[in-house]
Amino acid sequence: AERLESSLIYTRFHGIARRTGGLMKMLIARADVAGKEGVEEAADIKLKPYLAGYREMIKLAKRTYRQCRKRMLQPVITHHLEKLAQEQGPVGMVRLGSVFLARLCVLEGGLFRDFFGPWPDAEEPAEAATHRPAPVTSPTSTDPELHALLQTLCVHLSTLARRHMVSLTDVDILCQIVTVLREERRRTAAPRPPPETAPSSAATGPDAGGSSASRPPPRRKTSRLAFAAAADVAPQIQTLRAIITDAQERLIYLAQTSLQKDVAAYVPVPADLDYPRRLLPAAVEGAPALPEAGDALADAVSQQDRLYGTWYPPLRAVLRLLSKIHRAVDPVVFDDMLQLGVAACSSSLRAAATRVAAGHGVLHGDLFLIKYLLVLREQLAPFSAETAGAAGRPVPERHVDLSGVGPAVAAMFGRDAASRSASLRRMFALNTENALLELVREGIHVVEESVDSKQDLEDTLKYACGRFFEHGHGEVVGEKLAEVLRKCQSAGGAAKAPAPAGPSYAEVTPALAPDAVAALVARFEAMRKTTEPYLENPATRTILLRPVVRRACRTLEELRRHVAAEETGKRWQKEEAKEVLARLVEVTKQVKAMNVS
């Protein structure tokens, strides 16, 4: 831009402006004579018939100027922007091109004012110049011809940027483009400081340390750039806004494509479902080596990278995508993308948990789903905090329900010949009983549903925890005690029909034997160790394992109530019942004492 300012494109035109300035001042003064007061009594009233001709001449001069500048600058701008695109890439092209066009708009505005005014009044008295500040905006700053010229020059950046963005498939580059253009738009739209003026003559008095007569008269610092108005860069700001919109649309399209390809349609390989071995540090491919002792920061970064490498790939894809676009798109758009990402990730995790359960057991499938749902909820918390007014609230979705079209069409044409002829007559009726109108009204419905990704995530997590409680209870209790519990429930569940017999003393005693209780405690300890690779936080493991212990205690309590009821019956002896009740108290204490952390 500096070389362009010193080139013949500007220096020669500024020279022409100095030579034609007197003529343009005369034309503008004569064209504006009708706006002066007392023009009817003025001596120049004979100029009144020529005012339309003067105004037309000024319009022709401005139009010719615009066409000439357009033909001269278009090849220069196009060549410069294409060179930037080749050397700097899309991000550098939009950044440097924006700076170049902002400077160009200021230069063109100054050159236009050199030709058509207002001009800095160099002959103004010093006193008047001192007490009247230079204007920050000028009447010609919104001139239609100047605005059209600047808009034509700025559109080249938009065209070239759109041509490059259509072929971009990298989300990072598009996010950088949006960030750079937002910063350039903010910088361009920032208010300009007022023109500098020399100190007033009042400051040159005796208190200033000298006589005002011994100093030269103050002069106002004026230049063409002092008259640059905000409207000079308005076309460039509009162009940046259009490029940002195009980049965001392309970014949203790539984000939706990534969610569909990398999350919803992801097909896991056997290594992705090899749990819990995949959670072990040695199982992560490409994991960095542990740093030497004493390097705490490197150790923390290495552990975080290692942990991130164990996450399920669709989960990583969703979080990586959301972290990239959450500052590059509007909050409402990001809220929609958040809803889509959470829904796709939850569905993918449920499908993967089913396959993990089929290959490694139901407990591993439940823990897999719980672990990554907790990770997803934790990683989405910063997004929800930053967009508290948008993200996390229900989003309405509308779709057309065509289930009623078939019955409506059958009713419109009728079942027999008589009803069919009557329906055909009603098809052309000009009233509310028109058959086509009834078809649209009765057969087509717009259904609106509210989608809340945060609530859906919580519901899925609650469902996964409930399944783990159920499967963990069955794993810990064992087959013998579970069979005794089923008989107790069946014996007490029949109200009218004859109830089947409950468990006998010979069936209950083996389930409460010391070796059986030791096996129960061993199974719970094995399950607790199974949860450690999935849930590293002891508090989380406690929250997950404590309900399993409570369910086991409820099982023993239910068995105790059954034995207490059988104490007065005929199938159990009192000594047997007391022995079993005492044993149940001991077993319950051992179960409650199990380590849940």
XYZ file of C-alpha atoms in Angstrom:
597
model
C 0.000 0.000 0.000
C 2.915 2.399 0.701
C 4.416 1.776 -2.736
C 1.000 2.164 -4.305
C 0.518 5.534 -2.576
C 3.776 6.838 -4.038
C 3.098 5.460 -7.519
C 1.838 7.422 -10.521
C -1.697 6.157 -9.871
C -1.898 8.605 -6.958
C 0.802 11.206 -7.493
C -0.397 12.090 -10.990
C -4.030 12.232 -9.926
C -3.181 14.477 -6.964
C -1.410 16.787 -9.376
C -4.452 16.838 -11.640
C -6.646 17.549 -8.611
C -4.578 20.657 -7.782
C -4.972 21.968 -11.317
C -8.719 21.258 -11.502
C -9.505 22.300 -7.923
C -10.453 25.867 -8.869
C -12.826 24.696 -11.580
C -14.554 22.169 -9.299
C -14.888 24.780 -6.532
C -16.561 27.150 -8.964
C -18.969 24.468 -10.264
C -19.913 23.344 -6.740
C -20.371 26.952 -5.595
C -22.636 27.766 -8.539
C -24.575 24.499 -8.128
C -25.210 25.336 -4.461
C -26.260 28.944 -5.050
C -29.934 27.984 -4.686
C -29.330 27.047 -1.107
C -28.106 30.498 -0.115
C -30.418 32.918 1.632
C -31.796 35.802 -0.383
C -30.967 34.301 -3.777
C -33.989 36.091 -5.307
C -32.474 39.455 -4.427
C -28.925 38.417 -5.257
C -27.173 39.579 -8.374
C -26.503 36.010 -9.364
C -30.192 35.232 -9.878
C -29.466 34.971 -13.594
C -27.530 31.734 -12.814
C -30.687 30.040 -11.672
C -31.631 28.534 -15.062
C -28.154 27.002 -15.305
C -28.179 25.228 -11.906
C -29.423 21.906 -13.347
C -26.630 21.991 -15.912
C -23.996 22.598 -13.234
C -25.296 19.728 -11.120
C -25.345 17.399 -14.115
C -21.791 18.380 -14.971
C -20.660 17.537 -11.442
C -22.406 14.167 -11.593
C -20.773 13.424 -14.945
C -17.361 14.341 -13.546
C -17.802 12.044 -10.540
C -19.089 9.180 -12.699
C -16.191 9.533 -15.136
C -13.768 9.657 -12.212
C -15.230 6.462 -10.750
C -15.017 4.574 -14.054
C -11.460 5.694 -14.632
C -10.290 4.723 -11.149
C -12.054 1.376 -11.422
C -10.274 0.492 -14.682
C -6.907 1.506 -13.257
C -7.126 -0.170 -9.840
C -8.894 -3.441 -10.603
C -5.876 -5.158 -12.260
C -3.571 -3.926 -9.487
C -5.823 -5.204 -6.691
C -6.453 -8.558 -8.391
C -2.748 -9.154 -9.029
C -1.794 -8.209 -5.469
C -4.448 -10.427 -3.845
C -3.601 -13.430 -6.039
C 0.073 -12.984 -5.200
C -0.795 -12.934 -1.502
C -2.849 -16.102 -1.906
C 0.049 -17.911 -3.554
C 2.693 -16.767 -1.087
C 0.793 -16.538 2.213
C -2.081 -19.002 1.854
C -5.759 -18.300 2.578
C -5.219 -16.964 6.122
C -2.390 -14.640 5.169
C -4.268 -13.537 2.066
C -7.361 -12.398 3.960
C -5.301 -10.732 6.711
C -2.890 -8.820 4.490
C -5.586 -8.227 1.876
C -7.830 -6.663 4.502
C -5.057 -4.324 5.650
C -4.284 -3.447 2.032
C -7.909 -2.648 1.212
C -8.369 -0.585 4.382
C -5.409 1.589 3.397
C -6.646 1.729 -0.181
C -10.088 2.922 0.927
C -8.518 5.748 2.947
C -6.322 6.754 0.025
C -9.226 6.715 -2.415
C -11.355 8.746 -0.035
C -8.598 11.351 0.275
C -8.091 11.488 -3.481
C -11.824 11.848 -4.070
C -11.932 14.775 -1.663
C -8.976 16.354 -3.437
C -11.106 16.402 -6.574
C -14.581 17.149 -5.257
C -14.074 18.624 -1.777
C -14.321 19.602 0.962
C -10.764 20.933 0.814
C -8.609 21.899 3.828
C -8.738 25.670 4.048
C -5.065 26.570 3.894
C -5.754 30.319 3.756
C -7.928 30.399 6.865
C -6.759 32.875 9.551
C -4.737 31.401 12.362
C -7.140 32.540 15.033
C -10.141 30.942 13.351
C -8.177 27.792 12.588
C -7.123 27.523 16.194
C -10.584 27.802 17.707
C -12.361 25.597 15.145
C -11.265 21.947 15.059
C -10.890 20.128 11.774
C -13.940 18.045 10.825
C -13.795 14.358 11.515
C -16.477 13.529 8.960
C -17.200 15.245 5.691
C -20.332 15.580 3.562
C -18.729 13.815 0.594
C -17.752 10.796 2.690
C -21.152 9.293 1.901
C -21.157 10.313 -1.751
C -22.850 7.562 -3.832
C -20.100 7.547 -6.438
C -17.355 7.207 -3.837
C -19.260 4.448 -2.042
C -19.839 2.579 -5.319
C -16.148 2.867 -6.218
C -14.939 1.573 -2.838
C -17.482 -1.236 -2.888
C -16.330 -2.309 -6.352
C -12.704 -2.369 -5.230
C -13.388 -4.326 -2.043
C -15.486 -6.998 -3.722
C -12.341 -8.532 -5.232
C -11.216 -9.764 -1.815
C -14.616 -11.346 -1.197
C -14.600 -13.084 -4.588
C -11.076 -14.455 -4.186
C -11.655 -15.549 -0.580
C -14.889 -17.340 -1.499
C -13.122 -19.147 -4.341
C -10.470 -20.459 -1.949
C -12.865 -21.326 0.879
C -15.088 -23.480 -1.332
C -12.241 -25.976 -1.714
C -11.071 -25.843 1.909
C -11.584 -28.980 3.990
C -9.511 -27.999 7.023
C -11.583 -26.743 9.937
C -8.527 -25.150 11.573
C -7.856 -22.880 8.596
C -11.479 -21.742 8.445
C -11.472 -20.978 12.171
C -8.270 -18.943 11.721
C -9.869 -17.032 8.846
C -12.901 -16.146 10.971
C -10.710 -15.071 13.905
C -8.430 -12.940 11.725
C -11.297 -11.248 9.903
C -13.134 -10.466 13.142
C -10.007 -8.794 14.507
C -9.472 -6.838 11.284
C -13.120 -5.755 11.256
C -12.879 -4.587 14.866
C -9.670 -2.707 14.161
C -11.044 -1.102 11.014
C -14.290 -0.050 12.673
C -12.513 1.451 15.696
C -13.087 5.215 15.994
C -10.273 7.329 14.608
C -8.580 9.922 16.845
C -9.356 13.548 15.989
C -6.806 15.443 13.897
C -3.948 16.960 15.826
C -3.981 20.712 16.285
C -1.258 23.079 17.375
C -1.399 24.591 20.860
C -3.719 27.561 21.173
C -2.407 31.093 21.363
C -3.650 31.320 24.950
C -0.956 28.855 25.946
C 1.788 31.112 24.585
C 1.219 33.904 27.086
C 3.518 34.985 29.862
C 2.691 31.930 31.910
C 4.053 29.772 29.136
C 7.485 31.252 29.560
C 7.583 33.686 26.634
C 5.792 36.444 24.795
C 3.179 35.667 22.184
C 4.641 38.286 19.913
C 7.988 36.467 19.797
C 6.390 33.271 18.543
C 5.190 32.554 14.993
C 1.425 32.327 14.553
C 0.127 28.823 15.221
C -0.928 26.757 12.246
C -3.400 23.921 12.166
C -2.050 20.512 11.088
C -4.308 19.449 8.239
C -3.939 16.765 5.604
C -6.071 14.637 3.364
C -6.080 11.829 5.955
C -7.507 14.227 8.533
C -10.695 14.284 6.486
C -10.928 10.472 6.253
C -14.349 9.413 7.511
C -15.665 6.163 8.869
C -17.764 5.790 5.721
C -14.558 5.418 3.679
C -13.933 2.002 5.236
C -17.621 1.027 5.467
C -17.486 -0.965 2.165
C -14.441 -2.819 3.433
C -16.235 -3.652 6.708
C -19.205 -4.950 4.706
C -16.837 -7.077 2.644
C -15.223 -8.535 5.776
C -18.655 -9.302 7.186
C -19.603 -11.147 3.981
C -16.359 -13.175 4.037
C -16.933 -14.081 7.691
C -20.438 -15.285 6.843
C -19.109 -17.409 3.952
C -16.387 -18.892 6.161
C -18.886 -19.719 8.898
C -21.242 -21.408 6.431
C -18.391 -23.529 5.088
C -17.295 -24.278 8.654
C -20.782 -25.418 9.661
C -20.977 -27.665 6.597
C -17.605 -29.272 7.396
C -18.601 -29.689 11.045
C -21.820 -31.478 10.118
C -19.931 -33.678 7.665
C -17.347 -34.519 10.328
C -20.034 -35.436 12.853
C -21.695 -37.727 10.344
C -18.474 -39.361 9.122
C -16.273 -39.505 12.243
C -18.976 -39.997 14.891
C -22.346 -41.251 13.683
C -20.986 -43.546 10.944
C -17.788 -44.546 12.728
C -16.987 -48.264 12.526
C -14.662 -49.247 15.391
C -11.770 -51.625 14.848
C -11.077 -54.404 17.392
C -8.356 -52.305 19.050
C -10.917 -49.553 19.792
C -13.038 -52.016 21.793
C -10.243 -53.811 23.631
C -11.224 -52.764 27.160
C -9.898 -52.544 29.795
C -6.503 -53.239 28.179
C -6.812 -50.077 26.103
C -6.902 -48.009 29.293
C -3.483 -49.262 30.355
C -0.585 -46.926 29.469
C 1.296 -49.550 27.468
C -1.712 -50.138 25.201
C -1.841 -46.584 23.819
C -0.148 -46.432 20.437
C 2.133 -43.490 19.976
C 1.990 -42.483 23.634
C 4.947 -40.296 24.664
C 7.569 -41.744 26.946
C 7.399 -40.785 30.579
C 9.652 -37.803 31.360
C 12.432 -37.865 33.875
C 11.646 -37.327 37.520
C 11.560 -33.718 38.616
C 9.953 -32.310 35.461
C 6.458 -31.796 36.900
C 5.040 -29.791 33.978
C 6.234 -32.257 31.343
C 4.924 -35.121 33.468
C 1.468 -33.546 33.685
C 1.347 -32.857 29.945
C 2.483 -36.392 29.177
C -0.162 -37.897 31.423
C -2.848 -35.715 29.844
C -1.766 -36.757 26.334
C -1.719 -40.393 27.388
C -5.182 -40.095 28.904
C -6.522 -38.348 25.797
C -5.119 -41.152 23.640
C -7.189 -43.760 25.498
C -10.501 -42.051 24.774
C -12.906 -43.551 22.291
C -12.250 -41.979 18.829
C -15.779 -40.553 18.245
C -15.612 -38.853 21.636
C -12.274 -37.312 20.745
C -13.661 -36.184 17.392
C -16.680 -34.453 18.971
C -14.690 -32.643 21.652
C -11.973 -31.615 19.211
C -14.542 -30.233 16.762
C -16.523 -28.325 19.399
C -13.356 -26.824 20.893
C -12.388 -25.500 17.454
C -15.670 -23.964 16.353
C -17.110 -22.628 19.620
C -15.460 -19.202 19.114
C -15.722 -19.171 15.331
C -19.527 -19.359 15.001
C -22.424 -17.540 16.621
C -23.667 -18.847 20.002
C -27.017 -19.946 18.576
C -25.308 -21.905 15.794
C -22.874 -23.444 18.262
C -25.820 -24.497 20.413
C -27.253 -26.429 17.461
C -23.890 -28.029 16.741
C -23.587 -28.932 20.420
C -26.961 -30.665 20.301
C -25.987 -32.628 17.185
C -22.572 -33.557 18.575
C -23.884 -34.789 21.931
C -26.658 -36.802 20.289
C -24.289 -38.427 17.784
C -21.641 -39.141 20.447
C -24.162 -40.660 22.876
C -25.543 -42.935 20.173
C -22.033 -44.025 19.143
C -21.056 -44.723 22.770
C -24.164 -46.830 23.367
C -23.457 -48.914 20.264
C -19.813 -49.382 21.290
C -20.830 -50.316 24.865
C -23.031 -53.074 23.478
C -20.109 -54.513 21.539
C -17.759 -54.209 24.532
C -20.310 -56.031 26.696
C -20.594 -58.806 24.103
C -16.838 -59.284 23.953
C -15.678 -58.631 27.521
C -18.713 -58.864 29.792
C -21.634 -56.690 30.782
C -19.714 -54.941 33.562
C -17.065 -53.745 31.139
C -19.758 -52.520 28.752
C -21.496 -50.582 31.531
C -18.240 -49.100 32.830
C -17.200 -48.150 29.290
C -20.434 -46.218 28.781
C -20.332 -44.587 32.221
C -16.703 -43.508 31.862
C -17.114 -41.750 28.536
C -20.463 -40.206 29.385
C -18.817 -38.687 32.467
C -15.916 -37.480 30.314
C -18.328 -35.971 27.808
C -20.281 -34.172 30.524
C -17.115 -32.874 32.147
C -15.601 -31.612 28.904
C -18.839 -29.891 27.852
C -19.069 -27.926 31.106
C -16.827 -25.028 29.891
C -18.943 -24.635 26.741
C -22.137 -24.498 28.787
C -20.583 -21.948 31.161
C -19.450 -19.631 28.346
C -22.774 -19.829 26.493
C -25.040 -19.989 29.520
C -27.775 -18.111 27.683
C -27.857 -20.425 24.672
C -26.188 -23.803 25.181
C -27.921 -26.281 27.400
C -31.464 -25.110 26.715
C -33.993 -27.129 24.690
C -33.877 -26.569 20.944
C -37.140 -26.925 18.996
C -37.106 -29.281 16.022
C -39.890 -29.406 13.461
C -40.674 -32.171 11.005
C -43.608 -33.026 8.785
C -45.800 -35.962 9.797
C -47.295 -37.631 6.713
C -48.860 -40.581 8.490
C -52.355 -39.199 7.926
C -52.027 -38.697 4.171
C -53.129 -42.234 3.280
C -56.433 -42.192 5.204
C -57.107 -38.629 4.025
C -56.632 -39.601 0.352
C -58.865 -42.666 0.796
C -61.547 -40.488 2.364
C -61.219 -37.914 -0.418
C -61.760 -40.376 -3.272
C -64.300 -42.529 -1.403
C -64.854 -46.259 -1.176
C -67.581 -46.686 -3.806
C -68.771 -44.967 -6.991
C -71.352 -42.718 -5.290
C -68.966 -41.410 -2.659
C -66.244 -41.043 -5.313
C -68.433 -38.792 -7.485
C -69.422 -36.716 -4.446
C -65.743 -36.342 -3.500
C -64.882 -35.193 -7.020
C -67.578 -32.536 -6.800
C -66.271 -31.389 -3.455
C -62.772 -31.143 -4.912
C -63.802 -27.999 -6.809
C -66.050 -26.522 -4.128
C -65.212 -22.932 -3.198
C -65.853 -23.303 0.529
C -64.285 -24.824 3.624
C -65.491 -28.310 2.581
C -63.099 -28.433 -0.369
C -61.597 -31.944 -0.621
C -58.076 -30.733 -1.384
C -58.197 -28.319 1.537
C -59.312 -31.116 3.849
C -56.465 -33.298 2.535
C -53.892 -30.653 3.452
C -55.543 -29.895 6.787
C -56.123 -33.483 7.926
C -53.307 -35.381 6.217
C -50.254 -33.176 6.762
C -49.143 -32.144 10.248
C -46.095 -30.255 11.448
C -44.764 -31.826 14.644
C -42.530 -29.773 16.933
C -40.291 -31.448 19.491
C -37.863 -30.016 22.011
C -34.375 -31.516 21.977
C -32.283 -30.971 25.102
C -28.825 -32.485 24.711
C -27.896 -31.869 28.334
C -31.001 -33.649 29.624
C -30.544 -36.483 27.119
C -26.968 -36.909 28.311
C -28.095 -37.032 31.941
C -30.821 -39.562 31.122
C -28.352 -41.786 29.270
C -25.903 -41.580 32.164
C -28.638 -42.442 34.655
C -29.668 -45.424 32.524
C -26.059 -46.642 32.305
C -25.592 -46.351 36.081
C -28.839 -48.245 36.692
C -27.669 -51.088 34.465
C -24.349 -51.206 36.308
C -26.131 -51.375 39.685
C -28.260 -54.253 38.434
C -25.422 -56.207 36.839
C -23.041 -55.478 39.735
C -25.606 -56.703 42.251
C -26.058 -59.928 40.319
C -22.291 -60.357 40.017
C -21.657 -59.834 43.739
C -24.577 -61.836 45.164
C -23.813 -64.975 43.189
C -26.078 -67.714 41.811
C -26.882 -69.486 45.098
C -28.011 -66.407 46.996
C -29.823 -65.069 43.918
C -31.748 -68.348 43.622
C -32.721 -68.154 47.311
C -33.910 -64.559 46.777
C -36.033 -65.537 43.769
C -37.774 -68.213 45.819
C -38.425 -65.739 48.621
C -39.947 -63.264 46.163
C -42.102 -65.910 44.483
C -43.322 -67.190 47.845
C -44.400 -63.742 48.984
C -45.652 -62.452 45.634
C -48.717 -64.682 45.115
C -51.780 -63.099 46.720
C -54.744 -65.226 45.519
C -53.183 -68.319 43.974
C -51.468 -70.838 46.238
C -47.998 -69.486 46.933
C -45.050 -71.725 46.082
C -42.890 -72.880 48.922
C -40.051 -70.616 49.957
C -36.433 -71.690 50.336
C -35.765 -74.343 52.902
C -33.089 -74.454 55.575
C -30.993 -76.798 53.411
C -31.057 -74.270 50.569
C -30.310 -71.171 52.636
C -27.439 -72.588 54.696
C -24.979 -73.159 51.771
C -25.617 -69.625 50.489
C -24.604 -68.211 53.901
C -21.656 -70.531 54.559
C -18.316 -68.867 55.401
C -16.765 -69.919 52.080
C -19.785 -68.540 50.178
C -19.549 -65.224 52.052
C -15.794 -65.089 51.408
C -16.485 -65.667 47.726
C -19.056 -62.825 47.808
C -16.483 -60.447 49.314
C -13.875 -61.619 46.784
C -16.253 -61.004 43.890
C -16.977 -57.490 45.122
C -13.260 -56.776 45.514
C -12.663 -58.053 41.960
C -15.434 -55.795 40.683
C -13.951 -52.846 42.573
C -10.589 -53.456 40.921
C -12.358 -53.724 37.579
C -13.680 -50.180 38.013
C -10.238 -48.685 38.766
C -8.990 -48.422 35.146
C -12.281 -46.850 34.080
C -12.774 -44.472 37.036
C -9.578 -43.016 38.439
C -11.303 -40.807 41.004
C -11.990 -42.737 44.255
C -15.009 -40.552 45.013
C -16.587 -41.520 41.682
C -15.950 -45.204 42.377
C -17.548 -44.812 45.803
C -20.654 -43.220 44.277
C -20.890 -46.075 41.793
C -20.177 -48.990 44.175
C -22.153 -47.903 47.216
C -25.563 -48.619 45.593
C -24.342 -52.142 44.795
C -23.572 -52.695 48.484
C -26.948 -51.276 49.476
C -28.706 -53.639 47.089
C -26.822 -56.588 48.526
C -27.863 -55.484 52.027
C -31.480 -55.223 50.899
C -31.233 -58.769 49.568
C -30.031 -60.025 52.930
C -32.752 -58.020 54.681
C -35.411 -59.566 52.475
C -34.032 -63.017 53.242
C -34.059 -62.152 56.952
C -37.739 -61.201 56.822
C -38.554 -64.468 55.095
C -36.644 -66.509 57.687
C -38.313 -64.583 60.519
C -41.701 -65.400 59.026
C -40.726 -69.062 58.693
C -39.660 -69.195 62.349
C -43.269 -69.748 63.413
C -44.097 -71.972 60.457
C -44.024 -75.712 60.013
C -41.221 -76.076 57.468
C -38.480 -74.524 59.658
C -37.384 -75.384 63.168
C -36.928 -72.553 65.636
C -33.295 -73.433 66.219
C -32.646 -73.449 62.467
C -34.321 -70.086 62.012
C -32.378 -68.514 64.889
C -29.135 -69.901 63.517
C -29.825 -68.472 60.063
C -30.897 -65.101 61.493
C -27.703 -64.840 63.499
C -25.700 -65.767 60.432
C -27.510 -63.116 58.376
C -26.535 -60.432 60.899
C -22.866 -61.410 60.596
C -22.990 -61.529 56.804
C -24.700 -58.124 56.664
C -21.928 -56.617 58.785
C -19.278 -58.103 56.497
C -21.065 -56.743 53.409
C -21.382 -53.241 54.881
C -17.694 -53.296 55.820
C -16.567 -53.900 52.235
C -14.287 -51.195 50.772
C -16.188 -49.139 48.192
C -13.352 -46.787 47.244
